[in-house]
Coordinates of C-alpha atoms in Angstrom, one line a residue:
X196 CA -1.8 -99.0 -80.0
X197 CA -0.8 -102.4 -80.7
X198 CA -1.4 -104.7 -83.4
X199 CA -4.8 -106.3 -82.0
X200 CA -7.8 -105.6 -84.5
X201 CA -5.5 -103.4 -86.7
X202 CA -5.2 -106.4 -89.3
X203 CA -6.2 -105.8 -92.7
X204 CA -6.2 -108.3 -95.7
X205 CA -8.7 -110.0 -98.1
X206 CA -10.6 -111.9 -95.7
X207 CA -11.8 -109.2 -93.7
X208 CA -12.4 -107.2 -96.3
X209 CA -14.8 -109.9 -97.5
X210 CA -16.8 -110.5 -94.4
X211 CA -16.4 -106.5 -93.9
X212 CA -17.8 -106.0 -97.9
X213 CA -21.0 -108.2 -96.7
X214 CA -22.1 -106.3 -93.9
X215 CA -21.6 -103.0 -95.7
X216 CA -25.0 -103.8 -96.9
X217 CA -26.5 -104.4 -93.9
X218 CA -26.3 -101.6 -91.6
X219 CA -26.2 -97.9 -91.6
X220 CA -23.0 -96.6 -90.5
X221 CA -22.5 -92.6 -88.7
X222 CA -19.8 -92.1 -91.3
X223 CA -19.1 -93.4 -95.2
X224 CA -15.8 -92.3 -96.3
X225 CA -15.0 -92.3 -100.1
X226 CA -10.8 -91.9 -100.7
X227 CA -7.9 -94.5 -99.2
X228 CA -5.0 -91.3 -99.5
X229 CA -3.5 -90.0 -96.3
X230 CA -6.9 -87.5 -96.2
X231 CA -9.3 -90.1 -95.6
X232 CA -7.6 -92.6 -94.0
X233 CA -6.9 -89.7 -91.5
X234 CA -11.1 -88.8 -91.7
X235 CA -12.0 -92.4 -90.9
X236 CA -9.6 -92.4 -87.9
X237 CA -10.7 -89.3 -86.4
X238 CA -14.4 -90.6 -86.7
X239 CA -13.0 -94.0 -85.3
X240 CA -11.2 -92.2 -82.6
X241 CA -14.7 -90.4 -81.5
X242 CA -16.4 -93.8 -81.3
X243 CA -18.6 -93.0 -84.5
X244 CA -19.2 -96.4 -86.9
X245 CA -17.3 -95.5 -90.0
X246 CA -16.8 -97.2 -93.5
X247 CA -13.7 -96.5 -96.0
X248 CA -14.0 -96.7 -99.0
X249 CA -11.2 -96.1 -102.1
X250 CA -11.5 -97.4 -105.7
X251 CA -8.1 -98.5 -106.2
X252 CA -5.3 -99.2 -103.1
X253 CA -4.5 -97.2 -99.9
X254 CA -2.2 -94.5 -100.9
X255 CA -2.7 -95.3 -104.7
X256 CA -2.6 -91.9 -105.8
X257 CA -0.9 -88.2 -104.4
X258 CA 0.0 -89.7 -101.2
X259 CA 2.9 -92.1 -102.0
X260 CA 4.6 -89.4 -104.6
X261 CA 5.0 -86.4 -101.7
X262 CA 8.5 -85.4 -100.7
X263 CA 8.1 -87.7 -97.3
X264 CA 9.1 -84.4 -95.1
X265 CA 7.1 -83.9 -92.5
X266 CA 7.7 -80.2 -92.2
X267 CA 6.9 -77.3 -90.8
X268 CA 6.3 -74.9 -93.8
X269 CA 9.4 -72.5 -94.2
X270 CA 8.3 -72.2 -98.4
X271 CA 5.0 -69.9 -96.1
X272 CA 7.1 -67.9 -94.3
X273 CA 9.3 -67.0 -97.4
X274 CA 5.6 -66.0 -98.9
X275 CA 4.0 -64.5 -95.8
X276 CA 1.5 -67.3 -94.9
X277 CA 1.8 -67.5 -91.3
X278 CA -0.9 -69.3 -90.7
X279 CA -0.1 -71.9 -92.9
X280 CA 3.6 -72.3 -91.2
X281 CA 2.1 -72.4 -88.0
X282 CA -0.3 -74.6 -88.4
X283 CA 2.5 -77.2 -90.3
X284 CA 4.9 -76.5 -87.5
X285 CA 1.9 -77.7 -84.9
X286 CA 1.3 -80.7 -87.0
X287 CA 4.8 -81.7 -87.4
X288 CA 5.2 -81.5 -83.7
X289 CA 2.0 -84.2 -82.7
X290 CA 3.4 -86.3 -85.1
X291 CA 7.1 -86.6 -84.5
X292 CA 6.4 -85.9 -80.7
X293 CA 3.2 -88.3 -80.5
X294 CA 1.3 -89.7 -83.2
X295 CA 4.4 -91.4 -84.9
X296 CA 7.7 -90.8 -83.8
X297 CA 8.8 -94.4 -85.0
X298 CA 7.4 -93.0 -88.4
X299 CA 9.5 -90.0 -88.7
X300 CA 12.8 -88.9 -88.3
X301 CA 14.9 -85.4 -87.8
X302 CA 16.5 -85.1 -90.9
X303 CA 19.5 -82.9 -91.5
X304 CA 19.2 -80.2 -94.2
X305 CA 21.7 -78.3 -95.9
X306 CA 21.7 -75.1 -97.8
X307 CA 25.2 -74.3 -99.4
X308 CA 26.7 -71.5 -99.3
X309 CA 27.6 -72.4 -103.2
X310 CA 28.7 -69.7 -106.4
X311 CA 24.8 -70.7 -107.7
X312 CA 23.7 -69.5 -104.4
X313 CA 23.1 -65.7 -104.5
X314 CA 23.5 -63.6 -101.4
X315 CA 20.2 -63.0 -101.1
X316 CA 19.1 -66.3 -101.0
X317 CA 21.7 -67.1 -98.5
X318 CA 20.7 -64.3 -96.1
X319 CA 16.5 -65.5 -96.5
X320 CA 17.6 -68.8 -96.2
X321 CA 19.2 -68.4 -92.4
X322 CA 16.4 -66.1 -92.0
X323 CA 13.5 -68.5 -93.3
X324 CA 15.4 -70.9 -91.2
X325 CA 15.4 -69.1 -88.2
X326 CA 12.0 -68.3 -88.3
X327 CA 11.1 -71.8 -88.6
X328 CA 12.8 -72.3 -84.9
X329 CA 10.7 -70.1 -83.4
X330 CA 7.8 -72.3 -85.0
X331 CA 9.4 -74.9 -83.5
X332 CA 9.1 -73.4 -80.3
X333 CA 5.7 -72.5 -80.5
X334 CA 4.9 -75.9 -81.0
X335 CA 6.9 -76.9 -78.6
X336 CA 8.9 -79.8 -80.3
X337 CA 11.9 -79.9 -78.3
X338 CA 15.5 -79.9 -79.6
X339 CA 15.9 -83.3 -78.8
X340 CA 13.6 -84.3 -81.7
X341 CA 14.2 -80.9 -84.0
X342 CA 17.6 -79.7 -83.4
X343 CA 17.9 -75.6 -83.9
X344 CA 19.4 -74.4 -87.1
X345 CA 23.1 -73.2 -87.4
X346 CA 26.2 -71.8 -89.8
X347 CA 28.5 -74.3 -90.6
X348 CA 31.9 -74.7 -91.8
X349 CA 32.6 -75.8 -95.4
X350 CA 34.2 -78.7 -94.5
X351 CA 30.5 -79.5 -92.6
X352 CA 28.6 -79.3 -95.6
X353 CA 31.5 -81.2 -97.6
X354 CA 30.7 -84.2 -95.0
X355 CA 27.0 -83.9 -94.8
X356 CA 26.7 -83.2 -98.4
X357 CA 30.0 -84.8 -100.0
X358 CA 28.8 -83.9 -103.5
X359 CA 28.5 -80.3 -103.2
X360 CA 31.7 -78.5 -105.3
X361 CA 34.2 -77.3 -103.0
X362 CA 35.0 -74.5 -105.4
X363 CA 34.1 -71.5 -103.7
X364 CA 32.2 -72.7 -101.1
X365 CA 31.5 -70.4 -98.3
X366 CA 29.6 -72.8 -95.6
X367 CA 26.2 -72.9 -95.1
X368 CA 23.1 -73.3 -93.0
X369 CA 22.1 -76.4 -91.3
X370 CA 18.9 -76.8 -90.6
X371 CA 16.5 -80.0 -89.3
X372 CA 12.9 -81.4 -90.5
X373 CA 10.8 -84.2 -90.2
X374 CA 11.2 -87.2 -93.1
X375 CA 9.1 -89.8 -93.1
X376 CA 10.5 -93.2 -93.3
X377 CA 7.7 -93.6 -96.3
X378 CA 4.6 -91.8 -97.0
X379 CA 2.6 -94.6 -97.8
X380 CA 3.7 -96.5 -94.8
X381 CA 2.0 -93.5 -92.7
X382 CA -1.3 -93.7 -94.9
X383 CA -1.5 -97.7 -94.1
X384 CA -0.7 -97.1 -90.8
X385 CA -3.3 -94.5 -90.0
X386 CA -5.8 -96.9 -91.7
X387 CA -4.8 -99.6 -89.7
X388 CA -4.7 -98.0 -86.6
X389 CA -8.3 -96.8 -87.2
X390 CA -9.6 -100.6 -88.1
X391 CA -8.3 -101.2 -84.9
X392 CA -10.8 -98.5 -84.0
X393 CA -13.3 -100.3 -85.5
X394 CA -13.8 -98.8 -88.8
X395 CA -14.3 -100.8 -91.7
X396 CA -11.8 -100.2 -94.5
X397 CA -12.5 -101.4 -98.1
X398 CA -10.3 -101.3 -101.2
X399 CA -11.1 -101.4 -104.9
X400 CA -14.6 -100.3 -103.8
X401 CA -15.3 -97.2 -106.1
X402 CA -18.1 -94.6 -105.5
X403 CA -20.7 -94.3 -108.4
X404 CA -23.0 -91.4 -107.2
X405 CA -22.4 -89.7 -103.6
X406 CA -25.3 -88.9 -101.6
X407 CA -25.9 -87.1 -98.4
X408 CA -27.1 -90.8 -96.8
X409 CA -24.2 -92.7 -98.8
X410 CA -23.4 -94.0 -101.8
X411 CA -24.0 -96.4 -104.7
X412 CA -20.7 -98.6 -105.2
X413 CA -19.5 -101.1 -107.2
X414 CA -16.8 -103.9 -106.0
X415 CA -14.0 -103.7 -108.9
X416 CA -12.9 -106.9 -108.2
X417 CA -16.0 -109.0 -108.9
X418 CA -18.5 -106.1 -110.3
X419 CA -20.8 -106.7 -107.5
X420 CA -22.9 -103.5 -106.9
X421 CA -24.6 -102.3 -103.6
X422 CA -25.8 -99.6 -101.9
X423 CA -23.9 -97.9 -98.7
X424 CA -26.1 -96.0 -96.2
X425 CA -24.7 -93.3 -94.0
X426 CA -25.9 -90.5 -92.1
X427 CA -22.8 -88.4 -93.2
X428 CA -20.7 -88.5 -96.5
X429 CA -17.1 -87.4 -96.7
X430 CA -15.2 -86.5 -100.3
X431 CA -11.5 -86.8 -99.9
X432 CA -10.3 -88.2 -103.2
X433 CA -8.5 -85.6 -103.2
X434 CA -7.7 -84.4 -107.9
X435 CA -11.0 -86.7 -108.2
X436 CA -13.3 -84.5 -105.8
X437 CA -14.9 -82.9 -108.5
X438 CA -16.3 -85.9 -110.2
X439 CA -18.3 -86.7 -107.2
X440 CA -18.6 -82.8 -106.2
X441 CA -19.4 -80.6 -109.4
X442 CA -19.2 -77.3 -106.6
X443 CA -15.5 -77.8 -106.2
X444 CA -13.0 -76.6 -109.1
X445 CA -9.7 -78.9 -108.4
X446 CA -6.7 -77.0 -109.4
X447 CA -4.6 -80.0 -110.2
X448 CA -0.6 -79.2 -110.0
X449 CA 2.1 -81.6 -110.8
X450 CA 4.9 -82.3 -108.4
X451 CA 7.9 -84.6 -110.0
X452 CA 10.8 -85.9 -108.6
X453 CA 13.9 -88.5 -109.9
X454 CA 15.9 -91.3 -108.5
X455 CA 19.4 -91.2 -108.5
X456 CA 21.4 -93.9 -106.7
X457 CA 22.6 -92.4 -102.8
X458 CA 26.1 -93.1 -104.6
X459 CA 25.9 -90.7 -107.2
X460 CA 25.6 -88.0 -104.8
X461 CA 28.9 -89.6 -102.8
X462 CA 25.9 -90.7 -100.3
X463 CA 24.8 -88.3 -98.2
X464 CA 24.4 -87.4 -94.7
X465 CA 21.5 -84.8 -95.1
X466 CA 19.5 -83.3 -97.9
X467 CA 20.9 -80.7 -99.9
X468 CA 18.2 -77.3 -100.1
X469 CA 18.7 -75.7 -103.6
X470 CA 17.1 -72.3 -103.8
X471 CA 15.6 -72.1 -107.6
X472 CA 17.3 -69.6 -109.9
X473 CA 16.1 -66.0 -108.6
X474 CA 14.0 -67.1 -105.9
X475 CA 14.2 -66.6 -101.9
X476 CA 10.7 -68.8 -101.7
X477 CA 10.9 -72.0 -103.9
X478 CA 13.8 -74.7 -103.6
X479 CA 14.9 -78.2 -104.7
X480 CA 15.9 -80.9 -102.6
X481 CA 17.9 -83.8 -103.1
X482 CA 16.6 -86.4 -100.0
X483 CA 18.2 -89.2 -99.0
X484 CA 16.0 -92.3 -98.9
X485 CA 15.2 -95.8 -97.8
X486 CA 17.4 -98.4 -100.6
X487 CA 19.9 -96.8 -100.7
X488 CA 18.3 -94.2 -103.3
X489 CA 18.1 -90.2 -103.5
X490 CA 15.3 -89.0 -105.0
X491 CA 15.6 -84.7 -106.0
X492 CA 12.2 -83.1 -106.6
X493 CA 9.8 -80.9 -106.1
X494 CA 7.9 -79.2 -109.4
X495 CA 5.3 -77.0 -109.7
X496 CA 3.5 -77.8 -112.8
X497 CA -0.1 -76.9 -113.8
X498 CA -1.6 -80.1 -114.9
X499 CA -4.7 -79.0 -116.5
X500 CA -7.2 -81.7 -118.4
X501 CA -8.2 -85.1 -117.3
X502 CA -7.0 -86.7 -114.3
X503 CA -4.7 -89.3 -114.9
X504 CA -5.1 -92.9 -113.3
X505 CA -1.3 -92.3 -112.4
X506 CA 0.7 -89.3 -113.4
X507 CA 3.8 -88.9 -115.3
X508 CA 6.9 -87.1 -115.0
X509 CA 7.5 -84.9 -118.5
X510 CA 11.4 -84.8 -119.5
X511 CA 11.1 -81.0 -119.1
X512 CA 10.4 -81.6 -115.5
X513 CA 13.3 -84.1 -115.2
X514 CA 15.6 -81.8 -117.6
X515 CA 14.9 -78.8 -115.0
X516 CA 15.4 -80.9 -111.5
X517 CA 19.0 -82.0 -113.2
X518 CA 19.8 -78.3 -114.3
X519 CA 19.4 -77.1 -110.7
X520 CA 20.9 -79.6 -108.6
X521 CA 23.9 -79.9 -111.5
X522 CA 24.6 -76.1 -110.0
X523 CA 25.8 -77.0 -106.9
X524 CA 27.5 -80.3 -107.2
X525 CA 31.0 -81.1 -108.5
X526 CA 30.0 -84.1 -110.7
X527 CA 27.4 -83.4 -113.0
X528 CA 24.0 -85.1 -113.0
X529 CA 23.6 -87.0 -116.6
X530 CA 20.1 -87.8 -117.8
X531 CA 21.5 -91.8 -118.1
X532 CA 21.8 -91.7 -114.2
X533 CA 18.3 -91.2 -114.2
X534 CA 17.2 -94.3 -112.4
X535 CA 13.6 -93.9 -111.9
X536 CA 11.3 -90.9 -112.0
X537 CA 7.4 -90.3 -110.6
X538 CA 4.9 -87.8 -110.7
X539 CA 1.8 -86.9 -108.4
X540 CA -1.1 -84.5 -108.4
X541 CA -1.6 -82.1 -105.4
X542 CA -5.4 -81.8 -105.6
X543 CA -4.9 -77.6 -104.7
X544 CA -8.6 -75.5 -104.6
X545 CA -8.3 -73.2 -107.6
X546 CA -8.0 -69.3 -106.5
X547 CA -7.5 -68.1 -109.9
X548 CA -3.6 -67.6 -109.7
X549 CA -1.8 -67.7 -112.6
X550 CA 0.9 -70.3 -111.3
X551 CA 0.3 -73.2 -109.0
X552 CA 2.9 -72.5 -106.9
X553 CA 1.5 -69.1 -106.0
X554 CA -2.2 -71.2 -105.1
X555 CA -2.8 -71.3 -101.0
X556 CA -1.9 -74.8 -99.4
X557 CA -4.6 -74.0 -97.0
X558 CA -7.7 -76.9 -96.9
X559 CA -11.0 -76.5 -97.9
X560 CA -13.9 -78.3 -96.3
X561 CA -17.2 -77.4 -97.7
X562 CA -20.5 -78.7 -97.9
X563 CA -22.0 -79.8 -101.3
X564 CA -25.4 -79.0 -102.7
X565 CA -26.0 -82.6 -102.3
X566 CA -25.3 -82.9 -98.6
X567 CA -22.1 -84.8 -98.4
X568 CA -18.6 -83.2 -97.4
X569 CA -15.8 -82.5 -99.8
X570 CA -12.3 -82.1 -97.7
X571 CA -9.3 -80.7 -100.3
X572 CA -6.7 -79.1 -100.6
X573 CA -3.8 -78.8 -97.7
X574 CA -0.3 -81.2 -97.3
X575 CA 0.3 -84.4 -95.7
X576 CA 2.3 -82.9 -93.0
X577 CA -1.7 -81.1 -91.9
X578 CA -3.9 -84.5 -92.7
X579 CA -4.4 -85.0 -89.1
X580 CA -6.4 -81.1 -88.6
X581 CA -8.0 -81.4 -92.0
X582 CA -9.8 -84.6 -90.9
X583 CA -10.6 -83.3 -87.4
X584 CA -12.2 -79.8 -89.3
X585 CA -13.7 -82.5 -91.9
X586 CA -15.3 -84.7 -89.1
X587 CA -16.0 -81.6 -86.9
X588 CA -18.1 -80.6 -89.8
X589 CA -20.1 -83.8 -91.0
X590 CA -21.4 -83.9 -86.8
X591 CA -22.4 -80.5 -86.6
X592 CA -24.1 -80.6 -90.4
X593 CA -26.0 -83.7 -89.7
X594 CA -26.5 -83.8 -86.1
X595 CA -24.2 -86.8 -84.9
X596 CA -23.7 -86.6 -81.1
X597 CA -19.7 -86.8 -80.6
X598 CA -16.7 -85.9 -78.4
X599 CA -14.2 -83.6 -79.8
X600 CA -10.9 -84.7 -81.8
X601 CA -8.6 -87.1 -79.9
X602 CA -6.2 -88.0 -82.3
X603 CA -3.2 -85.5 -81.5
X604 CA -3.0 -87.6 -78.8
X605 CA -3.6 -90.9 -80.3
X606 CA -0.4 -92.8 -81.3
X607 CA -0.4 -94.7 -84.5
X608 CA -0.4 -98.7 -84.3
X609 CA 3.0 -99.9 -84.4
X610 CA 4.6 -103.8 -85.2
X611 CA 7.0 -105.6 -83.1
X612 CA 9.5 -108.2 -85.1
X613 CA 7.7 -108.9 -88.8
X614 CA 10.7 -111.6 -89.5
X615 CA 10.0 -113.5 -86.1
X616 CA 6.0 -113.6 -87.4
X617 CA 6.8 -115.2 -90.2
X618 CA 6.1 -118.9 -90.9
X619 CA 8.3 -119.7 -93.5
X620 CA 12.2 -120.4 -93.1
X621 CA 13.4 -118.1 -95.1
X622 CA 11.7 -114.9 -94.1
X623 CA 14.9 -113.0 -93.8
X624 CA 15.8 -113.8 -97.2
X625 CA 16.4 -110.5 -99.4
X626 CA 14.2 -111.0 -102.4
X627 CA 17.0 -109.9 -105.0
X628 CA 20.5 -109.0 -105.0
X629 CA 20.8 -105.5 -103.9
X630 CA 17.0 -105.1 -102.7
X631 CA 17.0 -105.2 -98.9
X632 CA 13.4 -106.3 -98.6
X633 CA 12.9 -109.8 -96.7
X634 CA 10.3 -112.2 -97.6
X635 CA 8.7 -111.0 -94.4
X636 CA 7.7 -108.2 -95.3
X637 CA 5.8 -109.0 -98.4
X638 CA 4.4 -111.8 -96.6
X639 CA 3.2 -109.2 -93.4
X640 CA 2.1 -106.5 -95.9
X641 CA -0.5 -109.2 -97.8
X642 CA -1.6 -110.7 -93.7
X643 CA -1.8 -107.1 -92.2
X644 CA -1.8 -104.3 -95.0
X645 CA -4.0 -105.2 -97.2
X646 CA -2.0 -106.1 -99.9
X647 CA -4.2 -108.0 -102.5
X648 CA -1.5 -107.9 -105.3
X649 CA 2.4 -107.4 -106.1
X650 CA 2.0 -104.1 -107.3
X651 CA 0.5 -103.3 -104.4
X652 CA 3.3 -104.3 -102.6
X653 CA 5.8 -103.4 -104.9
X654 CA 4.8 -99.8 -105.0
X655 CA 2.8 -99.0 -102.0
X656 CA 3.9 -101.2 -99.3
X657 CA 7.4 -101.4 -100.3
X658 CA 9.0 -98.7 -103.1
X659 CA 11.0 -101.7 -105.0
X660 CA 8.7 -99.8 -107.5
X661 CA 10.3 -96.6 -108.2
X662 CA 13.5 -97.7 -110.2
X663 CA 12.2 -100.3 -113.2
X664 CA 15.1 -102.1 -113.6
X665 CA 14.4 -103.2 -109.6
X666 CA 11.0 -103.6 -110.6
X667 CA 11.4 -106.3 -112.6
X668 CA 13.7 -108.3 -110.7
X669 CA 12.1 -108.5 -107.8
X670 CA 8.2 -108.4 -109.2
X671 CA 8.3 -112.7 -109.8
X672 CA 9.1 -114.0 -106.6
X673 CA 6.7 -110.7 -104.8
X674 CA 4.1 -112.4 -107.0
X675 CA 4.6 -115.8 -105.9
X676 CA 4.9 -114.6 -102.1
X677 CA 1.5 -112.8 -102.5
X678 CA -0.1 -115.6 -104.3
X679 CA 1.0 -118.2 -101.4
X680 CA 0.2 -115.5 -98.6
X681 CA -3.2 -115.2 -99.5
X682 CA -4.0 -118.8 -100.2
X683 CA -3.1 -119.0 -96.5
X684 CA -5.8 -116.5 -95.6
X685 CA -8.7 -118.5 -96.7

């Protein structure tokens, strides 16, 4: 899909915000994460009218704080769910092969054969490994795009992952994933590509009440209230569900990681897999990333209690992602290197475990007593088949005439030169000293992303956000590109 139509900034979403009130559209979605931008599209895709609506920005919440792997579920094998790995394997294979290859790339991974590293978790690592090929090849992703895993030499791991301690190293496993460039990135572009569908997609529009024929909503910008009519309603605001869906218990879990500097760890090559102190099922991983940055995550924390606007990391989380990674590398991690650390909520249906990591990553889509649709649960790598089983649902519930799902076929829109779009002559300007982020692309995320405000550009459409100290150098002149860029839209 090109760029035609997919445009999204504060002047469509004013003319779009006035004829919201004016006609009845076949679906109202309420929730701008990777879940319902992925909903609206598949609606879009089916030639159904749809409206998105999310309180806050695209991505604002669980969506931009994943692990960006687009993977294909070797944690379910180690725990037996099959179906779970096969499905993510599937998945990963219509987007890497399909939806958005220029999204996603292989990524090496490396699991050292370290001291830390017992034998058992060496032997169901190659195992859990090798298992995942034969995903692979049920899916059919070739080994052009996912190369098959191997043993490799010590001095292999040493140059993949230079930080690991040589002392005792027996080799390792090398394995490839999926890694998104940015998870957010893919959130904005699904929403974009389904505006260019025809949907309408409107931000800091929150939900007051859901019905089964829409919703009551209020602009947060202005305060302006109106009503939305629908003939089907679709919850995917993912930890939130349950304020608009009193049937659903939301099982919130925390997952943190930590910025370190792609230097600290002698800058790796590929991401170095950590098995967690007596498990074969649960791992760290320290992933290289897009700024030159590594960020090492995941938890598993139970995060009962209100839902936090945005959630933060605790230093026991932080103290526990340095104590694992410090067991396989030859310098050790020190809290002071620490340069940035987030947080987000996976919005997991409760099953009455007693850890979050042992709750099912399956989806849920179930309809309310009050007629609308709640969609939960699942991983980013699945949005695609939880909005087609989401959509699926709301036409056969409310009797919308449709075609099936399209949309593992449907590429994602994609953007030819941003710098040569530009206006201004110094668009290729870096906006700081050591932030490789041109003028151009603030300026193309306010014109084409929706970005009404720095800090949506500075931690949604960008991630100058996730180390403070960057933060605030670069957050001046973003505001004074953002300012100018939308005085140009009206």
């Amino acid at each position: 899909m090109t760029t035609s139509g997919a445009a999204l900034n504060a002047e469509r979403r004013r003319v779009e915000i006035a004829r919201s009130a004016e006609e009845t559209v076949d679906v109202l979605v309420v929730g701008g994460g990777i879940t319902g931008a992925g909903v609206a599209l598949d609606a879009a895709a089916r030639g159904l009218r749809v409206t998105l609506i999310e309180a806050e920005d695209l991505a604002f919440g669980t969506s931009r704080f994943s692990s960006k792997l687009v993977h294909g579920g070797l944690r379910y094998l180690a725990t037996g769910d099959f179906a779970t790995a096969r499905e993510s394997a599937m998945e990963r294979h219509h987007l890497m092969s399909t939806i958005a290859p220029h999204l996603i790339h292989p990524l090496a991974q490396v699991l050292p054969f370290s001291p830390g590293v017992t034998i058992r978790q060496r032997a169901a690592g190659a195992v859990g490994m090798t298992m995942g090929d034969l995903l692979r090849i049920h899916a059919r992703t070739r080994r052009t795009v996912l190369p098959g895993p191997h043993p490799v030499s010590p001095r292999t791991v040493l140059r993949l992952t230079p930080a690991v301690t040589p002392r005792g190293l027996r080799g390792g496993m090398l394995s490839y994933d999926g890694q998104l460039i940015d998870d957010a990135r893919l959130v904005v572009s699904v929403a974009r590509t389904a505006a260019g569908l025809g949907a309408r997609i409107l931000t800091r529009v929150r939900a007051l009440s859901l019905r089964s024929d829409g919703a009551s909503v209020e602009d947060t910008i202005t305060g302006e209230r109106w009503e939305l009519r629908a003939r089907s309603v679709v919850n995917a605001t993912g930890v939130w569900a349950g304020s608009l869906d009193e049937s659903i218990t939301v099982r919130p879990s925390r997952g943190t990681h930590i910025v370190l500097d792609a230097a600290r760890l002698r800058n790796p090559q590929a991401a170095l897999t950590i098995p967690l102190e007596g498990s074969i099922s649960r791992y760290i991983f320290a992933l290289p990333q897009q700024l030159g940055r590594v960020i090492v995550g995941i938890t598993d924390e139970d995060a009962p209690g209100p839902i936090p606007r945005v959630a933060e990391p605790s230093e026991g989380e932080i103290s526990f992602l340095l104590e694992n990674v410090n067991r396989v590398v030859a310098d050790p991690v020190r809290r002071d290197h620490v340069r940035g650390a987030f947080a987000g909520l996976r919005p997991l249906v409760d099953s009455g475990t007693a850890s979050t990591a042992d709750v099912s990553r399956r989806h849920l889509v179930a309809m309310s007593e009050a007629g609308f649709v709640t969609v939960l649960g699942g991983k980013l790598t699945t949005y695609r088949r939880m909005a087609e089983d989401a959509v699926d649902r709301v036409v056969t519930e409310r009797g919308i005439s449709a075609p099936p799902s399209s949309t593992t076929t449907l590429p994602l829109v994609r953007d030819g030169d941003i710098v040569a779009r530009s206006p201004h002559p110094d668009a290729r300007a870096f906006l700081a000293d050591g932030i490789p982020v041109t003028r151009a692309v603030v300026e193309f995320a306010v014109r084409e992303e929706l970005a009404l405000t720095a800090e949506d550009v500075l931690d949604r459409r960008t991630r100058i956000g996730l180390v403070p100290g960057d933060r605030e150098r670069a957050a001046p002149i973003i505001e004074e590109i953002v300012a100018e860029s939308l005085d140009g839209l009206r």
